[in-house]
CSV table of C-alpha atoms in Angstrom, one decimal:
chain,number,residue,atom,x,y,z
A,1,MET,CA,0.0,-0.1,-0.3
A,2,ARG,CA,1.2,3.4,-0.9
A,3,ILE,CA,0.9,5.9,2.1
A,4,LEU,CA,1.2,9.6,2.0
A,5,HIS,CA,1.5,11.4,5.8
A,6,ILE,CA,0.5,14.6,6.0
A,7,SER,CA,2.3,16.1,9.6
A,8,LYS,CA,3.0,19.4,10.7
A,9,TYR,CA,6.4,18.8,10.8
A,10,TYR,CA,9.0,15.9,9.8
A,11,TYR,CA,12.2,14.8,11.5
A,12,PRO,CA,14.8,16.4,12.2
A,13,TYR,CA,12.3,18.4,14.1
A,14,MET,CA,11.2,16.4,17.3
A,15,GLY,CA,7.8,17.1,18.7
A,16,GLY,CA,5.2,14.3,20.0
A,17,VAL,CA,3.3,14.1,16.6
A,18,GLU,CA,6.2,13.9,14.7
A,19,ASN,CA,7.9,11.4,16.2
A,20,ILE,CA,4.5,9.4,15.8
A,21,CYS,CA,4.6,9.9,12.2
A,22,LYS,CA,8.2,9.0,11.7
A,23,TYR,CA,7.6,5.7,14.1
A,24,LEU,CA,4.5,4.9,11.4
A,25,VAL,CA,6.7,5.6,8.4
A,26,GLU,CA,10.0,4.0,9.1
A,27,ARG,CA,8.3,1.0,11.0
A,28,MET,CA,5.9,-0.5,8.5
A,29,PRO,CA,8.3,-1.1,5.4
A,30,TRP,CA,6.3,-3.3,3.9
A,31,HIS,CA,4.1,0.4,2.8
A,32,GLU,CA,5.9,2.8,0.4
A,33,THR,CA,5.2,5.7,2.6
A,34,SER,CA,6.2,9.7,2.4
A,35,VAL,CA,5.4,12.8,4.0
A,36,VAL,CA,4.2,16.3,3.2
A,37,CYS,CA,5.1,18.7,5.9
A,38,PHE,CA,5.9,22.2,6.7
A,39,ASN,CA,9.8,23.4,6.5
A,40,ASP,CA,11.1,24.9,9.4
A,41,GLY,CA,12.0,27.4,7.1
A,42,LYS,CA,11.2,29.7,4.3
A,43,ALA,CA,12.4,27.3,1.3
A,44,ASN,CA,10.8,24.7,-0.2
A,45,ALA,CA,12.5,20.9,0.2
A,46,VAL,CA,12.5,17.7,-1.3
A,47,ASP,CA,14.3,15.5,0.9
A,48,ASP,CA,15.1,12.0,1.6
A,49,VAL,CA,15.0,10.7,5.3
A,50,ASN,CA,15.9,7.0,6.1
A,51,GLY,CA,14.9,5.9,2.9
A,52,HIS,CA,11.8,8.1,2.4
A,53,ARG,CA,10.5,11.2,0.6
A,54,VAL,CA,10.0,14.3,2.7
A,55,TYR,CA,8.3,17.4,0.9
A,56,ARG,CA,8.8,20.2,3.0
A,57,ALA,CA,7.2,23.8,2.0
A,58,GLY,CA,8.7,26.8,3.3
A,59,ALA,CA,6.5,29.0,5.4
A,60,PHE,CA,6.9,32.6,5.6
A,61,VAL,CA,4.7,32.9,9.2
A,62,ASN,CA,3.4,30.9,12.0
A,63,ILE,CA,0.1,32.4,13.6
A,64,ALA,CA,-1.3,30.8,16.8
A,65,ARG,CA,1.3,27.8,16.4
A,66,GLN,CA,0.0,27.3,12.8
A,67,ALA,CA,2.0,27.8,10.0
A,68,LEU,CA,1.3,29.2,6.6
A,69,SER,CA,2.9,28.5,3.3
A,70,MET,CA,2.3,30.2,-0.1
A,71,SER,CA,3.7,27.1,-1.5
A,72,TYR,CA,1.8,24.5,0.4
A,73,LYS,CA,-1.0,23.5,-2.4
A,74,ASN,CA,1.5,22.8,-5.3
A,75,GLY,CA,3.7,20.7,-3.1
A,76,LEU,CA,0.4,18.7,-1.5
A,77,GLN,CA,-0.7,18.4,-5.1
A,78,TRP,CA,2.5,17.6,-6.9
A,79,ALA,CA,3.2,14.9,-4.0
A,80,ILE,CA,0.3,13.1,-4.7
A,81,LEU,CA,0.7,13.1,-8.3
A,82,ALA,CA,4.4,12.0,-7.9
A,83,GLU,CA,3.3,9.5,-5.2
A,84,LYS,CA,0.2,8.2,-6.3
A,85,PRO,CA,-0.8,7.3,-3.0
A,86,ASP,CA,-3.8,4.9,-1.5
A,87,VAL,CA,-4.1,6.6,1.2
A,88,ILE,CA,-3.6,10.3,2.6
A,89,GLN,CA,-2.9,9.6,6.6
A,90,PHE,CA,-3.5,13.4,8.1
A,91,HIS,CA,-2.1,13.9,11.1
A,92,TRP,CA,-4.5,16.4,13.5
A,93,ALA,CA,-4.4,19.6,14.5
A,94,ASN,CA,-3.2,21.1,11.8
A,95,PRO,CA,-5.8,23.3,10.1
A,96,PHE,CA,-3.9,25.0,7.1
A,97,PRO,CA,-3.4,22.2,5.5
A,98,ALA,CA,-6.8,20.4,5.9
A,99,ILE,CA,-8.3,23.5,3.6
A,100,LEU,CA,-6.0,22.6,1.2
A,101,LEU,CA,-6.3,19.0,1.4
A,102,ARG,CA,-10.0,19.6,0.7
A,103,MET,CA,-9.1,21.1,-3.0
A,104,VAL,CA,-7.0,18.4,-3.9
A,105,MET,CA,-8.1,15.2,-2.4
A,106,PRO,CA,-8.5,12.5,-4.9
A,107,ARG,CA,-11.9,10.9,-4.9
A,108,ASN,CA,-10.1,7.4,-5.1
A,109,VAL,CA,-7.9,8.0,-2.3
A,110,ARG,CA,-8.8,6.4,0.9
A,111,LEU,CA,-8.0,9.1,4.1
A,112,VAL,CA,-7.0,7.9,7.5
A,113,LEU,CA,-7.8,11.0,10.1
A,114,HIS,CA,-5.3,10.8,12.8
A,115,TRP,CA,-6.2,12.5,15.7
A,116,HIS,CA,-3.8,13.7,18.0
A,117,MET,CA,-5.8,15.9,20.0
A,118,ASP,CA,-8.9,18.3,20.1
A,119,ILE,CA,-8.2,21.8,19.8
A,120,ILE,CA,-8.2,23.5,23.4
A,121,ARG,CA,-5.4,26.2,23.2
A,122,GLN,CA,-6.4,28.0,19.9
A,123,TRP,CA,-10.5,28.0,21.0
A,124,TYR,CA,-10.7,31.9,20.3
A,125,LEU,CA,-10.0,30.8,16.3
A,126,TYR,CA,-12.1,27.2,16.5
A,127,TRP,CA,-14.5,28.7,15.0
A,128,ALA,CA,-12.7,29.4,11.7
A,129,VAL,CA,-11.3,26.0,11.4
A,130,ARG,CA,-14.7,24.1,12.8
A,131,PRO,CA,-15.5,23.8,9.1
A,132,TRP,CA,-12.4,21.9,7.9
A,133,GLU,CA,-12.7,19.8,10.8
A,134,LYS,CA,-15.8,18.6,10.2
A,135,TRP,CA,-14.8,18.3,6.2
A,136,LEU,CA,-11.9,15.7,7.4
A,137,ILE,CA,-14.3,13.8,10.4
A,138,LYS,CA,-17.0,13.2,7.3
A,139,ARG,CA,-14.3,12.4,4.8
A,140,ALA,CA,-12.2,10.0,7.2
A,141,ASP,CA,-12.4,6.4,6.1
A,142,ARG,CA,-10.9,5.2,9.5
A,143,ILE,CA,-10.6,8.0,12.8
A,144,VAL,CA,-7.5,6.9,14.7
A,145,VAL,CA,-7.2,8.1,18.7
A,146,THR,CA,-4.5,6.9,21.0
A,147,SER,CA,-6.7,6.1,23.7
A,148,PRO,CA,-10.1,5.1,24.6
A,149,GLN,CA,-10.5,8.4,26.8
A,150,TYR,CA,-9.7,10.3,24.2
A,151,ARG,CA,-12.3,9.0,21.7
A,152,ASP,CA,-14.7,9.5,24.5
A,153,GLY,CA,-14.2,12.9,25.2
A,154,SER,CA,-13.8,14.6,22.3
A,155,LYS,CA,-16.7,16.4,21.2
A,156,PRO,CA,-16.2,16.4,17.7
A,157,LEU,CA,-15.6,13.0,17.4
A,158,ARG,CA,-18.9,11.7,19.1
A,159,ASP,CA,-21.2,11.1,16.1
A,160,VAL,CA,-18.5,9.3,14.6
A,161,VAL,CA,-17.2,6.4,17.2
A,162,ASP,CA,-18.6,3.7,14.2
A,163,LYS,CA,-15.2,4.8,12.5
A,164,VAL,CA,-13.0,5.5,15.2
A,165,ARG,CA,-10.0,3.2,16.0
A,166,ILE,CA,-7.9,2.6,19.0
A,167,VAL,CA,-4.0,3.4,17.9
A,168,PRO,CA,-2.2,3.9,21.3
A,169,ASN,CA,1.1,6.1,21.0
A,170,ALA,CA,4.1,3.9,22.1
A,171,ILE,CA,7.7,4.2,23.4
A,172,GLU,CA,11.3,3.0,21.5
A,173,ASP,CA,11.7,0.4,24.3
A,174,SER,CA,15.3,-0.3,23.0
A,175,SER,CA,16.2,3.0,24.1
A,176,PHE,CA,15.0,2.3,27.8
A,177,GLU,CA,16.5,-0.9,28.5
A,178,LYS,CA,19.1,-0.8,31.3
A,179,ARG,CA,22.5,-1.4,30.2
A,180,PRO,CA,25.4,-2.8,32.1
A,181,GLU,CA,27.3,0.8,32.4
A,182,ASP,CA,24.4,2.4,33.6
A,183,GLU,CA,24.6,1.1,37.0
A,184,ARG,CA,27.7,2.8,37.5
A,185,ARG,CA,25.5,6.2,36.2
A,186,ILE,CA,22.8,5.8,38.4
A,187,MET,CA,24.3,5.0,41.6
A,188,GLU,CA,26.3,8.7,41.2
A,189,ILE,CA,23.1,10.5,40.3
A,190,ARG,CA,21.9,9.3,44.2
A,191,GLU,CA,24.7,9.7,45.5
A,192,ARG,CA,24.6,13.6,44.1
A,193,TYR,CA,21.3,14.1,45.9
A,194,GLY,CA,22.6,12.2,49.4
A,195,GLY,CA,20.8,8.9,49.1
A,196,LYS,CA,17.7,10.7,49.7
A,197,PRO,CA,14.2,9.1,47.7
A,198,ILE,CA,14.4,11.1,43.8
A,199,VAL,CA,10.6,12.3,42.5
A,200,PHE,CA,11.6,13.0,39.2
A,201,PHE,CA,10.1,15.0,36.3
A,202,MET,CA,10.7,14.9,32.4
A,203,GLY,CA,9.2,17.3,30.0
A,204,ARG,CA,8.6,20.8,28.7
A,205,HIS,CA,8.1,23.7,31.2
A,206,THR,CA,4.8,24.8,29.5
A,207,ARG,CA,1.9,25.8,31.8
A,208,TYR,CA,-0.5,22.3,30.8
A,209,LYS,CA,2.8,20.2,32.5
A,210,GLY,CA,1.3,21.1,35.9
A,211,LEU,CA,4.7,21.8,37.0
A,212,PRO,CA,3.6,25.3,39.5
A,213,HIS,CA,1.4,22.0,41.2
A,214,LEU,CA,4.1,20.1,42.0
A,215,ILE,CA,6.4,22.8,42.8
A,216,GLU,CA,3.4,24.2,45.4
A,217,ALA,CA,2.9,20.8,46.6
A,218,GLU,CA,6.9,20.6,47.6
A,219,ARG,CA,6.2,22.3,50.6
A,220,PHE,CA,2.9,19.6,52.2
A,221,MET,CA,5.8,16.9,51.6
A,222,LYS,CA,6.5,15.1,54.7
A,223,SER,CA,8.9,12.6,53.5
A,224,ASP,CA,12.5,13.5,53.1
A,225,CYS,CA,12.9,13.4,49.2
A,226,VAL,CA,14.4,15.5,47.0
A,227,ILE,CA,12.5,16.9,43.4
A,228,VAL,CA,14.7,16.8,40.0
A,229,ILE,CA,12.9,18.8,37.2
A,230,GLY,CA,14.7,17.8,34.2
A,231,GLY,CA,13.5,19.7,30.8
A,232,ARG,CA,13.3,23.4,30.0
A,233,GLY,CA,10.6,25.4,28.2
A,234,PRO,CA,8.9,29.1,28.3
A,235,LEU,CA,8.1,28.9,32.0
A,236,THR,CA,11.5,27.4,33.2
A,237,GLU,CA,12.4,31.2,34.7
A,238,LYS,CA,9.3,31.7,36.3
A,239,LEU,CA,9.5,27.9,37.9
A,240,LYS,CA,12.7,28.6,39.1
A,241,PHE,CA,11.8,31.6,40.9
A,242,GLN,CA,8.9,30.4,42.1
A,243,ALA,CA,10.8,27.7,44.1
A,244,GLU,CA,13.7,30.0,45.6
A,245,ARG,CA,10.9,32.2,46.4
A,246,ARG,CA,9.7,29.6,48.7
A,247,GLY,CA,13.3,29.0,49.9
A,248,SER,CA,13.3,25.4,49.0
A,249,ARG,CA,16.4,23.5,49.1
A,250,ARG,CA,15.7,20.2,47.7
A,251,ILE,CA,14.4,21.2,44.5
A,252,HIS,CA,16.9,20.9,41.7
A,253,PHE,CA,16.7,22.0,38.2
A,254,VAL,CA,18.7,19.8,35.8
A,255,GLY,CA,17.8,21.1,32.1
A,256,GLN,CA,17.6,18.8,28.9
A,257,LEU,CA,19.0,15.5,28.9
A,258,SER,CA,21.0,13.6,26.7
A,259,ASP,CA,19.1,10.2,25.8
A,260,ASP,CA,21.2,7.9,28.0
A,261,ASP,CA,21.1,10.5,30.6
A,262,LEU,CA,17.5,10.6,31.1
A,263,ARG,CA,17.6,6.8,30.8
A,264,CYS,CA,19.3,6.2,33.6
A,265,HIS,CA,17.9,9.3,35.9
A,266,LEU,CA,14.3,7.2,35.1
A,267,TYR,CA,15.9,4.2,36.5
A,268,ALA,CA,17.7,6.5,39.6
A,269,ALA,CA,14.2,7.8,40.4
A,270,ASP,CA,11.6,6.7,42.8
A,271,VAL,CA,8.6,8.5,41.7
A,272,PHE,CA,7.9,9.9,38.5
A,273,ALA,CA,6.0,13.6,38.9
A,274,PHE,CA,3.7,13.9,35.7
A,275,PRO,CA,1.6,16.7,37.1
A,276,SER,CA,0.1,17.7,33.8
A,277,VAL,CA,-3.7,19.1,34.5
A,278,THR,CA,-5.5,19.5,30.9
A,279,LYS,CA,-6.4,17.4,27.2
A,280,ASN,CA,-3.4,19.0,25.9
A,281,GLU,CA,-1.7,16.5,27.8
A,282,ALA,CA,-3.2,13.4,25.3
A,283,PHE,CA,-1.5,10.7,26.0
A,284,GLY,CA,1.7,11.1,28.2
A,285,VAL,CA,4.7,8.9,26.1
A,286,ALA,CA,7.1,10.5,29.1
A,287,LEU,CA,5.1,8.6,31.5
A,288,ALA,CA,5.1,5.7,29.4
A,289,GLU,CA,8.8,5.8,29.1
A,290,ALA,CA,8.9,6.1,33.2
A,291,MET,CA,6.8,3.8,34.0
A,292,TYR,CA,8.6,1.3,31.6
A,293,CYS,CA,11.5,1.8,33.8
A,294,TYR,CA,10.0,0.3,36.6
A,295,THR,CA,9.1,4.3,38.1
A,296,PRO,CA,5.7,4.2,39.4
A,297,ALA,CA,3.8,7.5,39.1
A,298,VAL,CA,1.5,10.0,40.0
A,299,THR,CA,-0.9,11.8,37.9
A,300,PHE,CA,-3.6,14.0,37.6
A,301,THR,CA,-7.0,13.1,36.8
A,302,ILE,CA,-7.6,14.5,33.3
A,303,GLU,CA,-11.3,14.1,31.8
A,304,GLY,CA,-10.9,12.9,27.9
A,305,SER,CA,-7.1,12.3,28.1
A,306,GLY,CA,-5.3,9.1,28.0
A,307,VAL,CA,-3.0,9.8,30.4
A,308,ASN,CA,-5.4,7.8,33.4
A,309,TRP,CA,-5.6,4.8,30.4
A,310,VAL,CA,-1.5,4.7,30.6
A,311,ASN,CA,-1.3,4.9,34.4
A,312,LYS,CA,-3.7,2.9,36.4
A,313,ASP,CA,-5.0,4.5,39.3
A,314,GLY,CA,-4.0,2.0,42.7
A,315,VAL,CA,-2.0,-0.6,39.7
A,316,THR,CA,1.3,1.3,37.8
A,317,GLY,CA,0.6,4.4,40.3
A,318,ILE,CA,-1.2,7.1,41.6
A,319,GLU,CA,-4.4,9.1,40.5
A,320,VAL,CA,-5.2,12.8,42.4
A,321,PRO,CA,-8.4,14.3,41.5
A,322,GLN,CA,-8.1,18.0,40.7
A,323,ASP,CA,-10.1,19.7,43.6
A,324,SER,CA,-9.4,22.1,45.6
A,325,ASN,CA,-6.7,20.5,47.6
A,326,LEU,CA,-5.1,19.3,45.0
A,327,ASP,CA,-1.6,20.3,45.7
A,328,ARG,CA,-1.7,19.0,49.1
A,329,GLU,CA,-3.2,15.4,47.8
A,330,TYR,CA,-0.9,15.7,45.3
A,331,ALA,CA,2.2,15.7,47.9
A,332,ALA,CA,0.5,12.6,50.3
A,333,ALA,CA,0.3,10.8,46.8
A,334,ILE,CA,4.2,11.5,46.6
A,335,ASP,CA,4.9,11.1,50.3
A,336,LYS,CA,2.6,7.6,50.0
A,337,LEU,CA,4.9,6.1,47.2
A,338,VAL,CA,8.1,7.3,48.6
A,339,THR,CA,7.9,6.0,51.8
A,340,ASP,CA,6.0,2.5,51.4
A,341,ASN,CA,8.9,0.5,49.7
A,342,GLU,CA,7.0,-2.5,49.2
A,343,LEU,CA,3.5,-0.5,47.3
A,344,ARG,CA,6.1,1.3,45.7
A,345,LYS,CA,8.1,-2.1,44.1
A,346,ILE,CA,4.5,-3.7,43.6
A,347,TYR,CA,3.5,-0.5,41.4
A,348,SER,CA,6.7,-0.1,39.8
A,349,ILE,CA,6.9,-4.1,38.4
A,350,ALA,CA,3.1,-3.5,37.4
A,351,ALA,CA,4.2,-0.4,35.1
A,352,HIS,CA,6.6,-2.1,33.7
A,353,GLU,CA,4.4,-4.8,32.8
A,354,ARG,CA,1.8,-2.4,31.8
A,355,VAL,CA,4.1,-0.8,29.0
A,356,ARG,CA,5.8,-3.8,28.1
A,357,ASP,CA,2.5,-5.4,27.1
A,358,ASN,CA,0.4,-2.4,25.5
A,359,PHE,CA,2.7,0.9,24.9
A,360,LEU,CA,5.4,-0.6,22.8
A,361,MET,CA,6.6,0.2,19.0
A,362,LYS,CA,5.2,-3.0,17.6
A,363,HIS,CA,1.9,-2.4,19.3
A,364,MET,CA,1.2,0.9,17.8
A,365,VAL,CA,2.2,-0.9,14.3
A,366,LYS,CA,0.2,-3.5,14.7
A,367,ALA,CA,-3.0,-1.6,16.1
A,368,MET,CA,-2.3,0.8,12.8
A,369,GLU,CA,-1.8,-2.0,10.1
A,370,LYS,CA,-5.1,-3.2,11.3
A,371,VAL,CA,-6.8,0.4,10.1
A,372,TYR,CA,-5.1,-0.5,6.9
A,373,GLU,CA,-6.2,-3.8,6.6
A,374,GLU,CA,-10.0,-2.6,7.1
A,375,ILE,CA,-10.0,0.1,4.7
A,376,ASP,CA,-7.8,-1.8,2.1
A,377,THR,CA,-10.7,-4.7,2.0
A,378,TRP,CA,-13.0,-1.9,0.3
A,379,VAL,CA,-13.9,-1.5,-2.9
A,380,LEU,CA,-14.3,2.5,-3.8
């Protein structure tokens, strides 16, 4: 089958949607796959990434996180003519290309709508996007979502659940297998913090990640632990100021980590803090990575998000309701895991097994292949 993916960006640009698109392109070699996306500069380009053709449309401006391109329509039309796809897989949310796709979409080509997220942050522009979103949903032969929770909680998909299929996001398990040389590094990380239990966070420092709640929860924590915060983002300096203003000495910012350092920090940690608070956190790949490394997690309840499908409350970690005492309750959940060694061990094993059995690359590929097989049996 010939499959043309339409993604916002593509490798070497790194992002959640872009990574999933790349995995599907490269891990299904029995299909002929190619990609249309925006370039991160103003020039158009066509290149080869690991044997797959990538058409990049130069963008002249970016508004509300949406790139715009004068050449996108011609580039998309050229890619369709050159690649002759049987299936176009559109990675949503990406409204501008949806407008153009409607103009050039061949009638005999099947459409898979890969629904990564609802439009939440740009709600003030949703009125302009909604007609094209409705067209995509109606035109799609199959719609792919990353969890049952997101399917059931998405208002735009409410009336088309019959053509929605679950294709979970996945982690690259080989990157998180413990290696013999890791033991020394893990020991060094633990010694750096005086052998105290480590509560670890890794992710982009943005509003929906909920890091202010983790920092605020620290003042309610009764256990003698340290909080290690990895990653960077637009809120990094504000978060550091929040921690410093309160005079906390057990919150440590370590910045971006290499792949090897990230893996070792996950194995060194006792608890993974994942305090995301909105549906912008649609799944939680970083959460699955931590769980695979035997690190139980503390998450918030997020209605309609796959986070609470990945981390099962009372099985692989603890889920905290978002009520008026959420910071205090988040602290209590962390304290519980830090101080109860037996419970933490039970959860850590269950966490690893949940990811091993559900969220590895082979599971995503198998689920996606089933979707292709369904639409391949149709006669148009």
